mmCIF file of C-alpha atoms in Angstrom:
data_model
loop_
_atom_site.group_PDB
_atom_site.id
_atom_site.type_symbol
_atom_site.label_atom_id
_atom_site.label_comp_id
_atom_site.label_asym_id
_atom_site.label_seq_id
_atom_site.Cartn_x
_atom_site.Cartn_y
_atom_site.Cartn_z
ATOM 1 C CA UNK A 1 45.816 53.288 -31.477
ATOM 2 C CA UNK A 2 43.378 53.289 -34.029
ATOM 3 C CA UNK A 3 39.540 53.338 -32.815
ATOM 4 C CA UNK A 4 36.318 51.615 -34.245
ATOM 5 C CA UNK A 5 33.472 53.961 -35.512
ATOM 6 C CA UNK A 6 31.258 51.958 -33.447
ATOM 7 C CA UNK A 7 30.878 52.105 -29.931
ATOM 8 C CA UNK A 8 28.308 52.913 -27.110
ATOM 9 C CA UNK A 9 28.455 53.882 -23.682
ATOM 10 C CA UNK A 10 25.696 55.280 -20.603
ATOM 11 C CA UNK A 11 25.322 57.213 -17.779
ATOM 12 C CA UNK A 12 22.943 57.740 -15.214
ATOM 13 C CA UNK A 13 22.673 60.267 -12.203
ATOM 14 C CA UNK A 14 20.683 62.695 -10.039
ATOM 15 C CA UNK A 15 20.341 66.168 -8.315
ATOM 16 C CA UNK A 16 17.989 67.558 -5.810
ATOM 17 C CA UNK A 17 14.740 65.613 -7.280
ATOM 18 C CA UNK A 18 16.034 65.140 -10.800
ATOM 19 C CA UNK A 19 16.707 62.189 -12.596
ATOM 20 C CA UNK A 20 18.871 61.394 -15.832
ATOM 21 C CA UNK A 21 20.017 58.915 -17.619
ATOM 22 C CA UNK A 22 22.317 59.069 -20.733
ATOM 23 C CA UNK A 23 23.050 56.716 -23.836
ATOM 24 C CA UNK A 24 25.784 57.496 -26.646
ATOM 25 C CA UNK A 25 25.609 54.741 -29.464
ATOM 26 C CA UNK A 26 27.787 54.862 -33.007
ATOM 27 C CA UNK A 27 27.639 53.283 -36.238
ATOM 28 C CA UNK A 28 30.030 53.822 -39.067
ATOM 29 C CA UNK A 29 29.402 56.810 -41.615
ATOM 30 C CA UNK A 30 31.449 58.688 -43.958
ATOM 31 C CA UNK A 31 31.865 61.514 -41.763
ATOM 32 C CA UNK A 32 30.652 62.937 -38.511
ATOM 33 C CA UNK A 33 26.834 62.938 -38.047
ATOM 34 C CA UNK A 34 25.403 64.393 -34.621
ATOM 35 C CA UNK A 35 21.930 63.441 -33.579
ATOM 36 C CA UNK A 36 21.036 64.829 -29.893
ATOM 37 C CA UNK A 37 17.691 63.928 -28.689
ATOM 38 C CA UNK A 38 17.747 66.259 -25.315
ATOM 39 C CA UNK A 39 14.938 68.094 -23.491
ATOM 40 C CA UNK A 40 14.100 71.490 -25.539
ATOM 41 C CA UNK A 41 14.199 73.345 -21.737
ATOM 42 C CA UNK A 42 17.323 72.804 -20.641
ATOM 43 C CA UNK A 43 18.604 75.665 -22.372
ATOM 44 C CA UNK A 44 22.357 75.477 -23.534
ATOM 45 C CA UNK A 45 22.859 71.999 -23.372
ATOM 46 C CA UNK A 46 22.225 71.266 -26.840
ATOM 47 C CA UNK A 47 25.413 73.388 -28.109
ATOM 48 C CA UNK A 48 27.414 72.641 -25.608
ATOM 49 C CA UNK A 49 26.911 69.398 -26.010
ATOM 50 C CA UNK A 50 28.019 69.596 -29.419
ATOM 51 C CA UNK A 51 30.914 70.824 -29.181
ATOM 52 C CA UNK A 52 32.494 68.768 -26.528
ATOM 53 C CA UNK A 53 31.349 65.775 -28.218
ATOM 54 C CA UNK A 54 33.116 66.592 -31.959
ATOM 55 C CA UNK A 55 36.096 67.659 -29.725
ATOM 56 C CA UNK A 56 36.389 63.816 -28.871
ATOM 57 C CA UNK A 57 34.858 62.195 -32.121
ATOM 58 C CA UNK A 58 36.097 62.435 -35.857
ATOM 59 C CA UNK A 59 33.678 60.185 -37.796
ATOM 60 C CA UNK A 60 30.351 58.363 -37.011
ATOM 61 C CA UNK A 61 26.760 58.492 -36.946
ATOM 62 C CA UNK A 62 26.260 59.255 -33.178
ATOM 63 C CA UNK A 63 22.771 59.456 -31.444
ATOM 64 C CA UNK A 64 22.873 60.687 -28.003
ATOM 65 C CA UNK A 65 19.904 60.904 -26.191
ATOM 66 C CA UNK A 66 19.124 62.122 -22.789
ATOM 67 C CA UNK A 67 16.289 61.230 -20.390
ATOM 68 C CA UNK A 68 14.873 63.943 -17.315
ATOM 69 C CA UNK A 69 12.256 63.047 -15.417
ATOM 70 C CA UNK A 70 11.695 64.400 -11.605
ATOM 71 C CA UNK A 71 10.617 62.901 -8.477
ATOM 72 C CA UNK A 72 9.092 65.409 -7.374
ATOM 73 C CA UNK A 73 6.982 66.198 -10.757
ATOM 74 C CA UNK A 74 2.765 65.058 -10.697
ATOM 75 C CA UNK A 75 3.128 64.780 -14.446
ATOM 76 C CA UNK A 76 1.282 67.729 -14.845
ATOM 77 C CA UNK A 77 1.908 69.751 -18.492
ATOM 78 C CA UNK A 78 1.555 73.318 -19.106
ATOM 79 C CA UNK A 79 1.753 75.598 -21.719
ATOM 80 C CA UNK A 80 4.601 77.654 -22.716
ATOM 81 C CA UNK A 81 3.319 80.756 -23.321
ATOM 82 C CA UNK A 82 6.171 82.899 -24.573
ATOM 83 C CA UNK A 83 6.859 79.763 -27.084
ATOM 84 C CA UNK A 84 3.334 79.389 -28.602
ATOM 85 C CA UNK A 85 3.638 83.302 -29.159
ATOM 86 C CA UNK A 86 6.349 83.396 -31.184
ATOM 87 C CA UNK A 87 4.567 80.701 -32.978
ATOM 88 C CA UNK A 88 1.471 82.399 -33.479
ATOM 89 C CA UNK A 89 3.028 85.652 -34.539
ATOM 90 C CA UNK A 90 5.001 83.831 -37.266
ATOM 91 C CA UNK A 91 1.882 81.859 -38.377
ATOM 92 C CA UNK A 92 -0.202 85.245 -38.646
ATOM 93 C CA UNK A 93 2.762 85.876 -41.222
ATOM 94 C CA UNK A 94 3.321 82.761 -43.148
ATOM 95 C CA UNK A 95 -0.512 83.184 -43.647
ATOM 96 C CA UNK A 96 -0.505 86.686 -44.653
ATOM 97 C CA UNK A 97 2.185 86.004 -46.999
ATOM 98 C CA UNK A 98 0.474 82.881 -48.755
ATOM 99 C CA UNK A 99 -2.623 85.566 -49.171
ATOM 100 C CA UNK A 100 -0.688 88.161 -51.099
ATOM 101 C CA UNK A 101 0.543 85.626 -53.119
ATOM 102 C CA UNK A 102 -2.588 83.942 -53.729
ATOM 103 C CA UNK A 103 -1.945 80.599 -51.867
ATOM 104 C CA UNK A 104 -4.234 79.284 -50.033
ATOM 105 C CA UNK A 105 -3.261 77.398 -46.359
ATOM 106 C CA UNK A 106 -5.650 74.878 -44.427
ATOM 107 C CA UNK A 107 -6.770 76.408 -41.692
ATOM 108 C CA UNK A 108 -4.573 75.495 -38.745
ATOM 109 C CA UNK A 109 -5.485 73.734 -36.096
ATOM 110 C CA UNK A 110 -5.016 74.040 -32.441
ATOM 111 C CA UNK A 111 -3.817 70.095 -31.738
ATOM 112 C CA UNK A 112 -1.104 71.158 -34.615
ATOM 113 C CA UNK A 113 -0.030 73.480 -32.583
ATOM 114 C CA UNK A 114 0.018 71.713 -29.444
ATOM 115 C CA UNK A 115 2.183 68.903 -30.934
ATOM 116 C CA UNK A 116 5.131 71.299 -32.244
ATOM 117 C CA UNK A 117 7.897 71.106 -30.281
ATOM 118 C CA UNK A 118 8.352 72.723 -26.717
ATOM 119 C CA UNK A 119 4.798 73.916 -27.038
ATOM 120 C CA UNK A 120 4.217 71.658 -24.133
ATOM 121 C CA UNK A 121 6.292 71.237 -20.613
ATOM 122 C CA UNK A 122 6.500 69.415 -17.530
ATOM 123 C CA UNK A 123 4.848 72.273 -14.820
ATOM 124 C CA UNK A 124 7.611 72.080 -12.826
ATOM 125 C CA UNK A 125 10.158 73.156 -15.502
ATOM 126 C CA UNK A 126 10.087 76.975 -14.176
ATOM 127 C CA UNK A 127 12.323 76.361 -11.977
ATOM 128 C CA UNK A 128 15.695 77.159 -12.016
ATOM 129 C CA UNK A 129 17.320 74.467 -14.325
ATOM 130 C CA UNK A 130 21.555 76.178 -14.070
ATOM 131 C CA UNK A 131 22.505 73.853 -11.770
ATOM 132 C CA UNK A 132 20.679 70.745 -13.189
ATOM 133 C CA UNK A 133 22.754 71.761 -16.582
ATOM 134 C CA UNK A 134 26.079 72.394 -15.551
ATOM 135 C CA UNK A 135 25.315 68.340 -13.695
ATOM 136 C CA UNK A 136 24.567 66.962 -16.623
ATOM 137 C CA UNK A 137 27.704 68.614 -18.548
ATOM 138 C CA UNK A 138 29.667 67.591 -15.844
ATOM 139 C CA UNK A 139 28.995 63.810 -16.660
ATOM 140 C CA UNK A 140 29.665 64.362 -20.300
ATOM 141 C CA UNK A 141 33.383 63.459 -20.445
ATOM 142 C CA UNK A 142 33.361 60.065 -18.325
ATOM 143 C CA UNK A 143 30.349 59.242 -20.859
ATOM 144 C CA UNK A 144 32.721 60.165 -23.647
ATOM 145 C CA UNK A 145 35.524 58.431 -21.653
ATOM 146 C CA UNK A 146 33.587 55.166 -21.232
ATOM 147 C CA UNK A 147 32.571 55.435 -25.166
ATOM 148 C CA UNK A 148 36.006 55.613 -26.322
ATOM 149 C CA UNK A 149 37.235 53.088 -24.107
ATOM 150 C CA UNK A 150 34.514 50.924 -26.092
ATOM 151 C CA UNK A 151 35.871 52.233 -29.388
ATOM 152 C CA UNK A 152 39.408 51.843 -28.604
ATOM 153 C CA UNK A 153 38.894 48.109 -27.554
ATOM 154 C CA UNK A 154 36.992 47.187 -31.303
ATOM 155 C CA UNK A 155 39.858 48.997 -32.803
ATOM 156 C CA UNK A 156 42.498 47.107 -31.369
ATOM 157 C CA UNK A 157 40.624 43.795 -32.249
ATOM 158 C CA UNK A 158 40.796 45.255 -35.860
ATOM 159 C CA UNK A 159 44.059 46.350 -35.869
ATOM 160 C CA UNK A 160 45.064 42.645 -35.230
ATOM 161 C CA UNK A 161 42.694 41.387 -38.145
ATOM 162 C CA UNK A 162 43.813 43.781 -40.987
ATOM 163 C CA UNK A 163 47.723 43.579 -39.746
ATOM 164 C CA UNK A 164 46.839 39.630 -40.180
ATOM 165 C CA UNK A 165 45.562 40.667 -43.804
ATOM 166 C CA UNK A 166 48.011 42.626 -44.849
ATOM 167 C CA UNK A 167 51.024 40.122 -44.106
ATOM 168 C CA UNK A 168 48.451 37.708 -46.231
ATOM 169 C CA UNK A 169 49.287 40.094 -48.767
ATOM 170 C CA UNK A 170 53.294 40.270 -48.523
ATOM 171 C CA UNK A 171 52.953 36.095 -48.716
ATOM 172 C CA UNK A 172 50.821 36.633 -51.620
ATOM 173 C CA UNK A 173 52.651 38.783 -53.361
ATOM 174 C CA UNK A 174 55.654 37.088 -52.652
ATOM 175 C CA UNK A 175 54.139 33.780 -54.454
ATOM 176 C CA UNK A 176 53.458 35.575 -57.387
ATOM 177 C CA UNK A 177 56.879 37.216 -57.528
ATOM 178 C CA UNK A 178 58.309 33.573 -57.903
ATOM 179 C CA UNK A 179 55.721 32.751 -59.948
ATOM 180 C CA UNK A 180 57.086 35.710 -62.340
ATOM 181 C CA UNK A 181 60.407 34.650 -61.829
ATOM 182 C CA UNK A 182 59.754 30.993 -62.691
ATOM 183 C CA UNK A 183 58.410 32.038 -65.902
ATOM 184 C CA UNK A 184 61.086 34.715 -67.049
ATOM 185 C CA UNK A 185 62.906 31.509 -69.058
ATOM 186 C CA UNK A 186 59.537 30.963 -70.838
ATOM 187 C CA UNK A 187 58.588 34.753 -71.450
ATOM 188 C CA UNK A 188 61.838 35.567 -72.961
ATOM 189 C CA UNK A 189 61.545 32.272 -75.187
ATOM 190 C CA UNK A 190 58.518 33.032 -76.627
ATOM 191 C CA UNK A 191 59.578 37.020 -76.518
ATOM 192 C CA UNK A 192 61.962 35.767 -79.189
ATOM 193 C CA UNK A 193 59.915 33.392 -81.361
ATOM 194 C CA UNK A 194 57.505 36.683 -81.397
ATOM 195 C CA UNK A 195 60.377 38.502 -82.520
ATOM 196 C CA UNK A 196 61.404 35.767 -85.190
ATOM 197 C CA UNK A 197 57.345 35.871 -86.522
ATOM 198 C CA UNK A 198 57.219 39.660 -86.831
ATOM 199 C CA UNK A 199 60.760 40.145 -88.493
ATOM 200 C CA UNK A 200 59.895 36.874 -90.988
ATOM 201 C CA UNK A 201 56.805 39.033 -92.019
ATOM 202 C CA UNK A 202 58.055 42.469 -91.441
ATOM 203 C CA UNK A 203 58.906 43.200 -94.884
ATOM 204 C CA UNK A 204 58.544 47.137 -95.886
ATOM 205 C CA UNK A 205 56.862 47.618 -91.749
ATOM 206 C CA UNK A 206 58.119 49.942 -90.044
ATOM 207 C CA UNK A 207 61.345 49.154 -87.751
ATOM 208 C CA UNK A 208 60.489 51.904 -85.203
ATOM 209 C CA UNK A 209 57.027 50.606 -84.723
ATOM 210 C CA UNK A 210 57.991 47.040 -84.772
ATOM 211 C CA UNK A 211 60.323 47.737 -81.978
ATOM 212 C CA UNK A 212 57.387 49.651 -79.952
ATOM 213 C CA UNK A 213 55.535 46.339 -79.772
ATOM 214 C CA UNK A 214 57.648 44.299 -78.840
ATOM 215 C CA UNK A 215 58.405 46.271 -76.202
ATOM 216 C CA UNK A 216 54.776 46.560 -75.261
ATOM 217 C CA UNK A 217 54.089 42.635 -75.039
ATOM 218 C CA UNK A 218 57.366 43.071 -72.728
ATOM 219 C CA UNK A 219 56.036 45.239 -70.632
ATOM 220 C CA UNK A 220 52.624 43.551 -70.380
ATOM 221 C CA UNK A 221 54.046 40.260 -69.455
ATOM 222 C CA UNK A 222 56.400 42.325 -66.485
ATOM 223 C CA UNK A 223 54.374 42.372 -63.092
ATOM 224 C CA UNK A 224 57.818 43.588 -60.982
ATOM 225 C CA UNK A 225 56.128 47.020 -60.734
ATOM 226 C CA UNK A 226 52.915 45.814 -59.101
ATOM 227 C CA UNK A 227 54.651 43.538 -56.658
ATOM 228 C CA UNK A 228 56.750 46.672 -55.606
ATOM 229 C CA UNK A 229 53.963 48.638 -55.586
ATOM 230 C CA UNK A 230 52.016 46.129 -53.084
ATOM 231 C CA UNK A 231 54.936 46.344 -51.122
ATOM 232 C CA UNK A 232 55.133 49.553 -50.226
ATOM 233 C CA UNK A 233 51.738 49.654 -49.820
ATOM 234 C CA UNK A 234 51.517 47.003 -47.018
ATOM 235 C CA UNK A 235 54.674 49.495 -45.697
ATOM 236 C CA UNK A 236 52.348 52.761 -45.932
ATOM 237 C CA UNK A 237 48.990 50.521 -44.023
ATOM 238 C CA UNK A 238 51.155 49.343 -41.170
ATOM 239 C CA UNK A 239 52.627 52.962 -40.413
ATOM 240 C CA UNK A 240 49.015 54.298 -40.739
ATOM 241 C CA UNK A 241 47.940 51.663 -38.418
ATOM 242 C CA UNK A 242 50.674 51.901 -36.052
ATOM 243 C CA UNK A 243 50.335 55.834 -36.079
ATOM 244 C CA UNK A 244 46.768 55.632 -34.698
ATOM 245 C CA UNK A 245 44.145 58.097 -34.759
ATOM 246 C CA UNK A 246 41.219 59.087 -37.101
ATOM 247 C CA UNK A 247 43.393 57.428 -40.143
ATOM 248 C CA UNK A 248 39.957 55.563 -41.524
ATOM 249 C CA UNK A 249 40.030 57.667 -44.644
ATOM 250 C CA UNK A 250 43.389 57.179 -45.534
ATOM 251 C CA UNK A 251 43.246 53.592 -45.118
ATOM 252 C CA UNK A 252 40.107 53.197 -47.441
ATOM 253 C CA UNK A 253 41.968 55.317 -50.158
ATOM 254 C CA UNK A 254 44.614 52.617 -49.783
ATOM 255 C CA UNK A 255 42.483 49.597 -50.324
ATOM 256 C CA UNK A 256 41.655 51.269 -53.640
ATOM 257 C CA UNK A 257 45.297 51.408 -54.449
ATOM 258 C CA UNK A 258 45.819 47.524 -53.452
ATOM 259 C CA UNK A 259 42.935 46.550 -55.703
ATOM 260 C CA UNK A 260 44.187 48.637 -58.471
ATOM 261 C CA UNK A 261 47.293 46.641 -57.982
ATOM 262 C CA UNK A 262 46.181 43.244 -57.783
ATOM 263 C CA UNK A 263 43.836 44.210 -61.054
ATOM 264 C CA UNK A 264 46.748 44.638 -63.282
ATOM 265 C CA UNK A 265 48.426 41.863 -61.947
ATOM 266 C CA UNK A 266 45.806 39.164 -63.174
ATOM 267 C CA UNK A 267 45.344 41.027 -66.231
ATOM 268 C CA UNK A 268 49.175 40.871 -66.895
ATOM 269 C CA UNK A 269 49.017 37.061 -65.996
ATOM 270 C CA UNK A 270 49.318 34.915 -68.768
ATOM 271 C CA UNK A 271 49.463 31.918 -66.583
ATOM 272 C CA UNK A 272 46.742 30.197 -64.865
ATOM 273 C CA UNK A 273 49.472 29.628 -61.469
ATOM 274 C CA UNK A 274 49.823 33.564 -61.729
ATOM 275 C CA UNK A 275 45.952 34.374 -62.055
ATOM 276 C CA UNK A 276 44.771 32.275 -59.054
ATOM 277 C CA UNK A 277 47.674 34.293 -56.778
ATOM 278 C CA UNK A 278 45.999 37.343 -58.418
ATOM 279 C CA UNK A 279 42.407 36.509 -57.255
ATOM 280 C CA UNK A 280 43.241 35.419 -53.853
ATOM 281 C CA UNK A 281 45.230 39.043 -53.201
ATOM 282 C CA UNK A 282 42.034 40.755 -54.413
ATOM 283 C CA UNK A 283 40.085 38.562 -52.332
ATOM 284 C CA UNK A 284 41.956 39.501 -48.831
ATOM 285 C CA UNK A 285 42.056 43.108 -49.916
ATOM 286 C CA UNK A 286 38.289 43.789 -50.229
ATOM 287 C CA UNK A 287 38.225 41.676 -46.811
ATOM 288 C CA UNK A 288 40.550 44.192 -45.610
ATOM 289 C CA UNK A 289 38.204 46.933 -47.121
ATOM 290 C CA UNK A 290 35.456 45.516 -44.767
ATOM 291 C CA UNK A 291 37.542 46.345 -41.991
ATOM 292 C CA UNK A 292 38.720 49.772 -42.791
ATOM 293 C CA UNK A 293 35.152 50.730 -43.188
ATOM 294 C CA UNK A 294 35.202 50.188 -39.326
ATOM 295 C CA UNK A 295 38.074 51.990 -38.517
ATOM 296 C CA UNK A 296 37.307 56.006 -37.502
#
C-alpha cells in the first residue's frame, strides 16, 4: 500500500510526577526532513529518536515536538553551571581569536547568555531522568504506529484517485488511437499528392534526400509510438501503485514521461479532433502529478 507524505498523530502519558505529551505532524517534501523540538536535558533522546523515526519514514518534512512538565516542579529555574562553562571558555576564545586577527566583537552580554540554549533549567531536572527516557521511547512506536495508520489511510484514498486517472488515460489514448486510425485514408492521400508535388518539381534534386522527407512528414503524422508508449506507461504506474511502499519518486519521474508523451502527440496532430484528445491527456496527467506529489 502506498502511504501519503502527510499525516499526524499524538501521544500523551506520565511517570512518577512527570508529564508528556507528544505530536508528530508531516507535510510533503522532496526528501526526508527531521525537525525534533525535545527538552535539551533529557539526554539521548534526541538521537534515538532519530533513528527510530527514519527507520519508519522515507520522505517528509516531519516536526515532532515533545512537551515535559512536572507536577511536582514550583517552576523554579536554575543555572546550569557545567553548560554556561563550556560556554564561557569558548567565548574567552572566539574573542581572543577575533583580537589576533584584528576584529573587533561587541561586548557580550550576560541576558545573551542566559537566552542560549540549555543555559537555563527547570530546578528539579537533577534528578535522575533514565527512567523518564526509556518512558518516553517506549511510546515512540504506537506514536509512529498511529501516524502511519493516518498516512496509510490518505494513501489509499489516493491510490483510488490516480488509478481513476490513469484509466482516464487508457480511454484517452484509446480515442486518439481511432482518431489516428480514422485519418490513415486521408494521411496517405495527401502523403501521395505530396509525393506527386515534390517529384513534378524535383528536377536535378536529389532522389536520396527527396525520399528522406517524405519519410519524415510520414513519420510526423504517425502517433502509434506515443499511444504505445502511454500504454505501457499506465502498465508501469499501476504495478508501482499496486507494489506499495516509498514509490513517490518513481511515480513523479513517470508523470514526466506521460507529459512527454502527450506533448508529441498534439504536436504530431494535424487535426483539430486529434489536438483536443491531446490536451485533455495532458490535462489528467498534471492532475495526476498533483497527486503523486502526495504519495511518500
Amino acid at each position: 500500500m502506498i502511504r501519503s507524505m502527510t499525516g499526524f498523530a499524538s501521544a500523551s502519558g506520565a511517570l512518577e510526577g512527570w508529564r508528556w505529551s507528544w505530536e508528530l505532524r508531516a507535510v510533503n517534501g522532496k526528501g526526508l526532513d527531521l525537525r525534533l523540538r525535545l527538552p535539551d536535558w533529557v539526554e539521548g533522546l534526541e538521537a534515538a529518536l532519530r533513528k527510530q523515526i527514519s527507520a519508519e519514514v522515507a520522505r517528509g518534512n516531519i516536526t515532532c515536538n515533545l512537551r515535559i512538565s512536572s507536577a511536582e516542579s514550583d517552576g523554579s529555574l536554575q543555572i546550569n553551571e557545567a553548560h554556561v562553562d563550556t560556554l564561557l571558555t569558548a567565548l574567552h576564545e572566539i574573542e581572543a581569536r577575533a583580537m589576533d586577527a584584528g576584529v573587533s566583537l561587541a561586548p557580550s552580554r550576560a541576558s545573551d547568555i542566559l537566552s542560549m540554549r540549555g543555559v537555563l533549567e527547570q530546578a528539579d531536572q537533577a534528578q535522575d531522568i533514565n527512567a523518564l527516557r526509556a518512558a518516553l521511547l517506549a511510546e515512540v512506536p504506537t506514536l509512529l504506529h498511529d501516524f502511519n495508520e493516518m498516512r496509510a489511510q490518505e494513501g489509499a484514498a489516493l491510490a483510488v484517485v490516480m488509478q481513476e486517472q490513469l484509466t482516464e488515460v487508457e480511454n484517452r489514448a484509446a480515442e486518439a488511437a481511432a482518431l489516428a486510425e480514422a485519418r490513415k485514408a486521408e494521411t496517405a492521400a495527401q502523403l501521395r499528392r505530396n509525393l506527386a508535388r515534390v517529384l513534378d518539381n524535383s528536377e536535378g534534386a536529389d532522389a536520396d534526400r527527396v525520399a528522406q522527407e517524405l519519410a519524415l512528414i510520414a513519420v510526423k503524422a504517425d502517433v502509434t509510438e506515443e499511444i504505445d508508449r502511454l500504454a505501457a506507461h499506465v502498465a508501469a504506474a499501476r504495478a508501482l501503485i499496486g507494489l506499495g511502499g516509498p514509490v513517490g519518486r518513481k511515480l513523479d519521474f513517470l508523470m514526466q514521461e506521460f507529459n512527454r508523451e502527450a506533448n508529441t502527440l498534439c504536436s504530431k496532430a494535424q487535426s483539430t479532433e486529434l489536438t483536443t484528445v491531446g490536451l485533455a491527456l495532458k490535462a489528467v496527467i498534471d492532475q495526476m502529478r498533483e497527486q503523486v506529489q502526495n504519495v511518500e
